[in-house]
Coordinates of C-alpha atoms in Angstrom, one line a residue:
Chain A
M107 CA 79.5 44.3 98.4
S108 CA 77.8 43.1 95.1
P109 CA 79.6 44.0 91.9
L110 CA 78.6 47.2 90.3
L111 CA 78.3 45.5 86.9
T112 CA 77.9 41.8 86.2
V113 CA 78.3 40.5 82.3
E114 CA 77.7 36.8 81.6
D115 CA 78.0 35.3 78.3
L116 CA 78.0 38.6 76.2
R117 CA 77.5 37.9 72.5
V118 CA 77.4 40.6 69.7
T119 CA 76.7 39.3 66.4
F120 CA 76.4 41.1 63.0
P121 CA 74.7 39.7 59.9
T122 CA 76.9 39.4 57.1
R123 CA 76.5 38.0 53.4
Q124 CA 78.1 34.8 54.7
G125 CA 75.8 34.4 57.5
P126 CA 75.7 35.9 61.1
S127 CA 79.3 36.8 62.5
E128 CA 79.8 36.6 65.9
V129 CA 82.3 39.4 67.0
V130 CA 82.0 39.1 70.7
R131 CA 81.7 35.3 71.8
G132 CA 80.7 34.7 75.3
V133 CA 82.4 37.3 77.2
S134 CA 81.8 37.2 81.3
F135 CA 83.2 39.2 83.9
T136 CA 82.1 41.3 86.9
L137 CA 83.4 44.8 87.7
G138 CA 83.4 46.3 91.2
R139 CA 84.9 49.8 92.1
E140 CA 88.1 49.2 90.2
R141 CA 90.0 49.7 87.2
L142 CA 89.6 46.7 84.7
G143 CA 91.7 46.8 81.6
I144 CA 90.4 44.9 78.4
V145 CA 93.4 44.5 76.0
G146 CA 93.3 42.8 72.7
E147 CA 94.6 43.8 68.9
S148 CA 92.2 45.3 66.3
G149 CA 89.3 43.1 65.7
S150 CA 89.4 41.4 68.9
G151 CA 86.0 42.7 70.0
K152 CA 87.1 44.7 72.9
S153 CA 85.4 48.0 71.7
Q154 CA 82.1 45.9 70.8
T155 CA 82.2 44.6 74.4
G156 CA 82.3 48.1 75.7
R157 CA 79.6 49.4 73.6
A158 CA 77.3 46.3 74.2
I159 CA 77.4 47.3 77.7
L160 CA 75.9 50.8 77.0
G161 CA 73.4 49.2 74.5
L162 CA 75.3 51.2 72.0
T163 CA 75.9 48.1 69.7
P164 CA 75.4 49.6 66.0
P165 CA 72.6 48.1 64.0
P166 CA 72.2 45.9 62.3
G167 CA 74.4 44.1 65.3
R168 CA 72.8 42.6 67.9
A169 CA 73.8 42.1 71.4
T170 CA 72.7 39.3 73.6
A171 CA 73.7 38.1 77.1
K172 CA 72.7 35.7 79.8
I173 CA 73.2 38.4 82.5
L174 CA 73.9 41.8 81.9
D175 CA 73.2 43.5 85.2
F176 CA 74.2 47.0 86.4
D177 CA 73.6 47.9 90.0
G178 CA 70.6 45.7 90.1
I179 CA 69.2 47.1 86.8
D180 CA 68.8 44.4 84.2
L181 CA 70.1 46.0 80.9
R182 CA 68.7 43.7 78.7
A183 CA 65.4 44.4 79.0
A184 CA 65.8 48.1 79.3
R185 CA 63.7 50.4 77.6
P186 CA 64.8 53.6 76.0
A187 CA 63.5 55.5 78.9
T188 CA 65.6 53.5 81.2
W189 CA 68.6 53.8 79.0
R190 CA 68.1 57.4 78.7
S191 CA 68.2 57.8 82.8
L192 CA 71.4 55.6 82.8
R193 CA 73.5 56.8 79.9
G194 CA 75.5 60.0 80.7
A195 CA 73.9 60.0 84.3
R196 CA 75.3 56.8 85.7
M197 CA 77.3 55.2 83.0
S198 CA 79.2 56.9 80.3
M199 CA 81.9 56.2 77.7
V200 CA 85.1 58.4 76.7
M201 CA 85.8 57.5 72.9
Q202 CA 89.3 57.6 71.5
D203 CA 89.2 60.7 69.4
P204 CA 87.9 64.2 70.6
K205 CA 87.8 65.4 67.0
F206 CA 85.0 63.1 66.4
S207 CA 83.1 63.0 69.9
L208 CA 82.9 66.4 70.5
N209 CA 80.2 68.7 68.7
P210 CA 82.0 71.0 66.3
V211 CA 79.7 73.9 66.4
M212 CA 79.0 74.2 70.0
T213 CA 81.3 75.6 72.7
V214 CA 82.9 73.2 74.8
G215 CA 81.1 75.1 77.8
R216 CA 77.7 74.7 76.3
Q217 CA 78.3 70.8 75.5
I218 CA 79.4 70.4 79.1
V219 CA 76.3 72.6 80.7
E220 CA 74.1 70.4 78.6
A221 CA 75.4 67.2 80.4
V222 CA 75.0 68.9 83.6
K223 CA 71.5 70.1 83.1
F224 CA 70.6 66.5 81.7
G225 CA 71.6 64.9 85.2
A226 CA 70.4 67.1 87.7
T227 CA 68.3 70.1 88.5
G228 CA 69.5 73.4 89.4
T229 CA 69.8 77.0 87.7
R230 CA 72.0 77.8 84.8
A231 CA 74.5 79.6 86.9
E232 CA 75.0 76.6 88.7
A233 CA 75.4 74.3 86.0
R234 CA 77.9 76.7 84.7
D235 CA 80.1 76.6 87.9
R236 CA 79.9 72.8 88.0
A237 CA 81.1 72.9 84.3
L238 CA 83.7 75.0 85.1
A239 CA 84.9 73.4 88.3
M240 CA 85.0 70.1 86.3
L241 CA 87.3 71.7 83.5
E242 CA 89.5 72.7 86.5
A243 CA 89.6 69.0 88.1
V244 CA 90.9 67.8 84.6
Q245 CA 94.0 69.9 85.0
I246 CA 93.0 72.6 82.5
R247 CA 94.9 75.7 83.2
D248 CA 92.5 78.2 82.0
P249 CA 89.0 76.8 82.3
E250 CA 87.2 80.2 81.2
R251 CA 88.8 80.2 77.9
V252 CA 88.2 76.4 77.3
F253 CA 84.7 77.0 78.3
R254 CA 84.2 79.6 75.6
A255 CA 86.2 77.7 72.9
Y256 CA 85.0 75.6 70.0
P257 CA 86.5 72.2 69.8
H258 CA 88.6 72.9 66.9
E259 CA 90.3 75.6 68.9
L260 CA 91.7 73.0 71.4
S261 CA 94.8 70.9 71.0
G262 CA 94.4 67.0 71.0
G263 CA 95.1 66.8 74.7
M264 CA 92.8 69.6 76.1
G265 CA 89.9 68.3 73.7
Q266 CA 90.3 65.0 75.3
R267 CA 90.3 66.4 78.7
A268 CA 87.2 68.3 77.9
M269 CA 85.6 65.3 76.7
I270 CA 86.6 63.5 80.1
A271 CA 85.0 66.8 81.9
M272 CA 81.8 66.2 80.2
M273 CA 81.7 62.3 80.7
L274 CA 82.6 63.0 84.4
V275 CA 80.5 66.0 85.3
T276 CA 77.3 63.9 86.1
E277 CA 79.5 61.9 88.5
P278 CA 78.6 58.4 86.9
D279 CA 79.3 55.2 88.9
L280 CA 80.8 53.4 85.7
L281 CA 82.9 55.1 83.2
I282 CA 83.9 52.9 79.8
A283 CA 87.0 54.5 78.2
D284 CA 87.7 53.1 74.8
E285 CA 91.4 53.9 74.2
P286 CA 90.9 57.1 75.9
T287 CA 94.7 58.3 75.3
S288 CA 95.7 56.5 71.9
A289 CA 95.4 60.0 70.1
L290 CA 97.5 61.7 72.8
D291 CA 101.2 62.3 73.0
V292 CA 102.9 60.2 75.9
T293 CA 103.5 63.1 78.1
V294 CA 99.9 64.3 77.9
Q295 CA 98.8 60.6 78.2
V296 CA 100.4 60.3 81.6
E297 CA 98.4 63.4 83.0
V298 CA 94.9 62.1 81.4
L299 CA 95.6 58.6 83.2
R300 CA 96.3 60.4 86.3
I301 CA 93.1 62.4 86.4
L302 CA 91.2 59.0 85.7
D303 CA 93.2 57.5 88.5
R304 CA 92.2 60.0 90.8
L305 CA 88.5 60.1 90.0
V306 CA 88.5 56.4 90.6
A307 CA 90.2 56.7 93.7
E308 CA 88.2 59.6 95.3
R309 CA 84.5 59.0 93.6
G310 CA 84.7 55.1 93.9
M311 CA 84.1 54.9 90.1
G312 CA 84.3 51.5 88.3
L313 CA 86.3 52.0 85.1
I314 CA 86.7 49.8 82.0
F315 CA 89.8 50.8 80.4
I316 CA 89.9 49.5 76.6
S317 CA 93.5 49.5 74.9
H318 CA 95.6 48.0 72.6
D319 CA 98.6 48.8 74.6
L320 CA 99.3 45.9 77.1
R321 CA 102.3 47.9 78.8
L322 CA 100.3 50.8 79.6
V323 CA 97.1 48.8 80.8
S324 CA 99.4 46.6 82.9
S325 CA 100.8 49.6 84.7
F326 CA 97.4 51.3 85.1
C327 CA 94.7 48.7 85.7
D328 CA 94.1 46.7 88.6
R329 CA 93.2 43.4 86.7
V330 CA 93.5 42.7 83.1
L331 CA 91.3 40.8 80.7
V332 CA 92.8 39.7 77.4
M333 CA 90.6 39.1 74.4
Y334 CA 91.3 37.3 71.2
A335 CA 89.1 36.8 68.4
G336 CA 85.9 37.8 70.8
R337 CA 86.9 35.7 73.5
V338 CA 88.4 36.3 76.8
V339 CA 91.4 34.1 76.5
E340 CA 93.0 35.0 80.2
E341 CA 92.0 37.0 83.0
L342 CA 94.6 38.2 85.4
K343 CA 95.8 40.7 87.7
A344 CA 97.8 43.3 86.2
S345 CA 100.8 43.0 88.5
E346 CA 101.1 39.5 87.5
L347 CA 101.1 40.1 83.8
K348 CA 104.6 38.9 83.6
Q349 CA 103.7 35.4 84.6
A350 CA 101.0 35.3 82.1
Q351 CA 100.0 31.6 81.2
H352 CA 98.1 32.0 77.9
S353 CA 100.9 31.8 75.0
Y354 CA 98.7 34.9 73.1
T355 CA 99.3 36.9 76.2
R356 CA 103.0 36.2 76.2
G357 CA 103.3 36.6 72.6
L358 CA 101.6 39.9 72.6
M359 CA 104.1 41.0 75.5
N360 CA 107.4 39.6 73.8
C361 CA 107.0 41.3 70.3
L362 CA 107.1 44.7 71.9
P363 CA 110.5 46.5 71.3
Q364 CA 112.4 47.3 74.3
I365 CA 114.2 50.5 75.0
E366 CA 116.7 48.4 77.1
G367 CA 117.4 46.6 73.9
G368 CA 116.0 42.8 73.5
Q369 CA 116.2 40.2 71.0
R370 CA 116.8 40.8 67.3
P371 CA 114.7 40.1 65.1
L372 CA 111.9 40.8 67.5
P373 CA 110.0 37.4 68.3
T374 CA 106.6 37.4 66.3
L375 CA 103.3 36.0 67.3
E376 CA 102.8 32.6 66.0
R377 CA 99.0 32.4 66.0
D378 CA 97.5 29.3 67.1
A379 CA 94.0 28.3 65.6
A380 CA 93.4 26.7 69.1
W381 CA 93.0 30.2 70.8
A382 CA 90.0 31.1 68.7
K383 CA 88.3 27.6 68.9
Chain B
M191 CA 130.9 53.2 56.5
G192 CA 132.5 56.2 57.2
E193 CA 130.9 58.0 54.3
V194 CA 128.3 60.6 55.3
M195 CA 125.0 60.1 53.5
I196 CA 122.7 62.6 54.9
T197 CA 123.7 66.0 56.1
V198 CA 121.2 68.2 57.4
D199 CA 122.9 71.6 58.6
G200 CA 121.0 74.2 60.5
L201 CA 117.9 73.5 58.8
E202 CA 115.0 76.0 59.5
V203 CA 111.3 75.6 58.3
T204 CA 109.0 78.3 58.5
F205 CA 105.4 78.3 57.3
R206 CA 103.7 81.6 56.5
R207 CA 99.9 82.0 56.0
G208 CA 98.3 85.3 56.2
G209 CA 99.8 87.2 59.1
D210 CA 100.7 83.8 61.1
T211 CA 104.3 82.6 61.0
V212 CA 105.1 78.8 62.3
R213 CA 108.7 78.2 62.9
A214 CA 108.1 74.5 62.5
V215 CA 111.8 73.6 62.4
R216 CA 114.2 75.9 64.1
G217 CA 117.9 75.0 63.3
V218 CA 118.3 71.4 63.4
S219 CA 121.7 69.6 62.4
F220 CA 122.8 66.0 62.1
E221 CA 124.6 63.8 60.0
V222 CA 123.8 60.1 58.9
M223 CA 126.5 57.6 57.7
R224 CA 126.0 55.4 54.7
G225 CA 124.3 52.2 56.1
E226 CA 123.4 53.7 59.4
S227 CA 119.9 54.2 60.8
F228 CA 119.2 57.5 62.3
G229 CA 116.0 58.2 64.2
I230 CA 114.1 61.3 65.1
V231 CA 112.0 61.1 68.4
G232 CA 109.2 63.8 69.2
E233 CA 105.9 64.5 70.0
S234 CA 103.2 65.8 67.8
G235 CA 104.2 69.3 66.5
S236 CA 107.8 69.0 67.5
G237 CA 108.7 69.1 63.9
K238 CA 110.1 65.6 63.2
S239 CA 108.1 64.9 60.2
T240 CA 108.8 68.4 58.6
V241 CA 112.8 67.6 58.9
L242 CA 111.8 64.6 56.7
R243 CA 109.5 66.5 54.3
A244 CA 112.2 69.2 54.2
F245 CA 114.8 66.6 53.2
C246 CA 113.0 65.6 50.2
G247 CA 111.8 69.0 49.1
L248 CA 108.1 68.7 50.3
A249 CA 108.5 71.4 52.8
P250 CA 110.2 74.9 52.0
T251 CA 113.5 75.3 53.6
S252 CA 114.0 78.9 54.9
A253 CA 117.6 78.7 56.3
G254 CA 120.3 76.1 56.7
S255 CA 120.9 73.3 54.0
V256 CA 120.3 69.7 53.4
A257 CA 122.9 67.6 51.3
M258 CA 123.1 63.9 50.4
G259 CA 126.3 62.1 49.6
G260 CA 128.2 65.6 50.1
Q261 CA 126.0 67.1 47.1
G262 CA 123.8 69.9 47.8
L263 CA 120.4 69.4 46.7
Q264 CA 118.4 71.7 44.2
T265 CA 114.6 72.5 44.4
P266 CA 112.8 71.1 43.0
R267 CA 114.6 67.8 43.6
S268 CA 115.7 65.8 40.4
A269 CA 114.4 62.6 39.5
A270 CA 117.8 61.0 40.3
F271 CA 117.3 62.1 43.9
F272 CA 114.1 60.1 44.1
R273 CA 115.5 57.0 42.7
Q274 CA 118.0 57.3 45.6
V275 CA 115.5 58.5 48.4
Q276 CA 112.2 57.0 48.8
M277 CA 109.5 57.3 51.8
V278 CA 107.4 54.9 53.6
F279 CA 104.4 56.8 55.4
Q280 CA 102.5 56.3 58.5
D281 CA 99.1 55.4 57.7
P282 CA 98.9 52.5 55.1
Y283 CA 95.1 53.3 54.8
A284 CA 95.8 56.5 53.4
S285 CA 98.9 56.3 51.5
L286 CA 97.6 53.6 48.9
H287 CA 95.4 54.5 46.2
P288 CA 92.0 52.7 46.9
R289 CA 91.5 52.2 43.2
H290 CA 94.9 51.0 42.1
T291 CA 95.7 47.3 42.4
V292 CA 99.1 46.3 43.9
D293 CA 100.4 45.7 40.7
K294 CA 99.8 49.1 39.4
V295 CA 101.0 50.8 42.8
L296 CA 104.4 49.1 41.9
S297 CA 104.6 49.3 38.0
E298 CA 103.9 53.2 38.4
P299 CA 107.4 54.2 39.9
L300 CA 109.1 51.9 37.6
A301 CA 107.4 53.4 34.6
I302 CA 108.0 56.9 35.7
H303 CA 112.0 56.1 36.1
G304 CA 112.1 54.2 33.0
F305 CA 113.3 50.7 34.5
D306 CA 113.4 47.5 32.4
R307 CA 112.2 43.9 33.3
R308 CA 109.2 45.3 35.2
E309 CA 107.4 41.9 35.5
E310 CA 110.5 40.4 37.0
R311 CA 111.1 43.3 39.3
I312 CA 107.5 43.4 40.7
E313 CA 107.2 39.7 41.4
Q314 CA 110.7 40.2 43.4
A315 CA 109.7 43.0 45.3
L316 CA 106.5 41.5 46.6
A317 CA 108.5 38.1 47.3
E318 CA 111.2 40.5 49.4
V319 CA 108.7 41.8 51.4
G320 CA 107.0 38.7 52.2
L321 CA 104.0 38.8 50.1
G322 CA 103.4 36.1 47.6
A323 CA 102.6 36.6 43.8
G324 CA 98.9 35.9 45.0
F325 CA 98.8 39.8 46.2
R326 CA 99.7 41.3 43.1
F327 CA 96.3 42.0 41.7
R328 CA 94.6 42.7 44.9
Y329 CA 93.3 46.0 45.7
P330 CA 94.2 47.7 49.0
H331 CA 90.7 47.0 50.6
Q332 CA 91.5 43.4 50.2
L333 CA 94.6 43.5 52.4
S334 CA 95.2 43.9 56.1
G335 CA 97.2 46.9 57.5
G336 CA 100.5 44.8 57.7
Q337 CA 100.1 43.7 54.3
R338 CA 99.4 47.1 53.1
Q339 CA 102.4 48.5 54.9
R340 CA 104.5 45.8 53.2
V341 CA 103.1 46.9 50.0
A342 CA 104.2 50.5 50.8
I343 CA 107.6 49.2 51.5
A344 CA 107.9 47.3 48.3
R345 CA 106.9 50.3 46.5
A346 CA 109.6 52.2 48.2
L347 CA 112.2 49.5 47.6
I348 CA 111.5 48.7 43.8
L349 CA 113.3 51.6 42.5
E350 CA 116.5 50.2 44.7
P351 CA 117.0 53.3 46.7
Q352 CA 119.9 53.8 49.0
V353 CA 118.0 56.1 51.6
L354 CA 114.7 55.2 53.1
L355 CA 112.7 57.9 54.9
L356 CA 110.3 56.0 57.3
D357 CA 107.6 58.3 58.8
E358 CA 106.0 56.2 61.7
P359 CA 106.0 53.2 59.6
T360 CA 104.4 50.9 62.3
S361 CA 102.4 53.3 64.6
A362 CA 98.9 52.4 63.1
L363 CA 99.7 48.6 63.1
D364 CA 98.9 46.2 66.0
A365 CA 101.9 45.3 68.2
S366 CA 102.3 41.7 66.8
I367 CA 102.2 43.2 63.1
Q368 CA 104.6 45.9 64.2
A369 CA 107.2 43.4 65.3
E370 CA 106.8 41.7 61.7
V371 CA 107.3 45.0 59.8
L372 CA 109.9 46.2 62.0
N373 CA 111.8 42.7 61.5
L374 CA 111.5 43.2 57.7
L375 CA 112.7 46.6 57.7
D376 CA 115.7 45.4 59.7
R377 CA 116.5 42.6 57.1
L378 CA 116.2 44.7 54.0
R379 CA 118.6 47.1 55.6
A380 CA 121.1 44.2 56.3
E381 CA 120.7 42.6 52.9
R382 CA 120.9 46.1 51.0
G383 CA 122.9 48.2 52.8
L384 CA 120.2 50.8 53.2
T385 CA 120.5 53.8 55.3
Y386 CA 117.4 54.7 57.1
L387 CA 116.0 57.9 58.5
M388 CA 113.4 57.0 60.8
V389 CA 110.7 59.3 62.4
S390 CA 108.6 58.1 65.4
H391 CA 107.1 59.2 68.7
D392 CA 107.9 55.6 70.1
L393 CA 111.2 55.3 71.7
A394 CA 111.0 51.8 72.3
V395 CA 110.6 51.4 68.3
V396 CA 113.4 53.9 67.7
S397 CA 115.7 52.4 70.2
H398 CA 115.1 48.9 68.6
M399 CA 115.6 50.1 64.8
C400 CA 118.3 53.1 65.2
E401 CA 121.8 53.3 66.3
R402 CA 121.4 57.0 66.9
L403 CA 118.8 59.5 67.3
I404 CA 117.8 63.0 68.1
V405 CA 115.3 64.0 70.5
M406 CA 113.1 67.0 69.1
Q407 CA 110.9 69.4 71.0
H408 CA 109.1 72.7 69.6
G409 CA 111.2 72.7 66.3
R410 CA 114.7 72.1 68.2
A411 CA 116.7 69.1 68.5
V412 CA 117.3 69.0 72.4
E413 CA 119.4 66.1 72.3
E414 CA 121.4 63.6 70.5
L415 CA 121.6 60.0 71.9
S416 CA 123.2 56.7 71.0
R417 CA 121.2 53.6 71.4
A418 CA 123.5 52.6 74.3
A419 CA 123.0 55.6 76.2
L420 CA 119.0 55.5 75.6
A421 CA 119.2 51.8 76.7
A422 CA 120.9 52.5 79.8
H423 CA 118.8 55.7 80.4
R424 CA 121.3 58.2 80.2
A425 CA 119.6 61.2 79.2
E426 CA 121.2 64.8 79.5
T427 CA 117.8 66.9 79.3
D428 CA 114.5 66.8 81.4
Y429 CA 112.4 66.3 78.5
T430 CA 114.0 63.2 77.2
R431 CA 113.8 61.8 80.6
K432 CA 110.3 62.7 80.7
L433 CA 109.7 60.8 77.5
L434 CA 111.8 57.8 78.9
A435 CA 109.3 57.6 81.8
A436 CA 106.2 58.0 79.9
S437 CA 107.2 55.3 77.6
E438 CA 107.4 52.9 80.7
G439 CA 103.9 53.1 81.2
Y440 CA 101.8 54.7 83.7
S441 CA 103.0 55.9 87.0
P442 CA 101.2 57.6 90.0
A443 CA 102.0 61.3 90.3
P444 CA 105.2 62.0 92.0
G445 CA 105.0 63.2 95.5

């Protein structure tokens, strides 16, 4: 089976006063219908990688790649019309904070219905039914109330679920989730991840899960890319994270405090200039 | 040791606005010994930060009492109280004045409390948190998140307090920076015999930093545990067990 997404030598550059600054420097990977994690600290280029795939590199930044192929479509040469037919309908993105990614002056229901209409034909009643069904699928107990609610009337966990519902109602083939649960409490986080997990399993969606949380990613994803200073320094199976080879990955693992008690003082990360080469 | 530093007894905090009443803290009691590090764990809205704020007089106490060193506290708190109790906030991007240099940030508390040898104290405070004298005249935007949090810690310590209130001091930082800041806090406590009252949503961080902790939910303390009990996963209540399970990472739905 050919991969859903192929990325080769992706570079994202921003012009600065000191000359162009490359924040993503030659990232390559393929994605099938699986859960791929991208882990890194702030400034590692993980979010810019996700955005570049959707063609959402904020200007004046520029994204280039040798190959950027989504299900046979060359995204590098995609025209605005092509992007419009892809984004939302076949590939979508969940951002970190529902407070900033939902429209504050539109009810949640109207926003989801808008997404449904965008992707498909059908009557208004059908769109409404699909939106309600989707809200139910993301474990919202009272979908009718949430449908009528404005974003500020929802808690963080509810807002994030509504956001996920909106992104998934068009049944995309690829979902890019950029820190989808970082703003949520741990117990809510687990519920949201279970929803994503089920959708990958049931609908055969490809998921790119971007996070700074190595422990979470390793327990949730199938495969993990570890990014440092714009490069992928290591790619490994999530289950084999404990056997990581690269000293950055190992350092990142070791510096996390453990509930079971660990070293004191905590080992800190000795950054090696060679990692960024 | 053996001397009680912080006493919180049956604390209740109720916010009223219009017809709405929010009972943020509903009867929380604990004691922290001198030199001890005590943790409060809970999810957002559990009232954990409100306990800290009520202790230093930033939230109204509607019932119960708080005391320091056995002495009841008057409202508003005295200047002497703030010389002994200082707070480090969660977000180093929001808690430092963007147009004040590090020097200004550190000299203001000294001026307020009438300290002498200010030059010397500022240099010493910077050195103690691992920032060189070169950082003294920088603005917050010229610092990284970890460096900012070090400045916030230096600001708290420059008054030589006995108690440090830590409100999620590392949750805005990357894992590797978090380790450095936790180590710094650990070292300072050992060197100065400080008492910590730390609030966090992260069980691993609290279990690393604190000898004892309470778990809060909906404004109530549901459970008090020692570090050893937490490490052995000996939790009494379902809620604590749920938190423990969630902090291990993702697990597929049970059953």
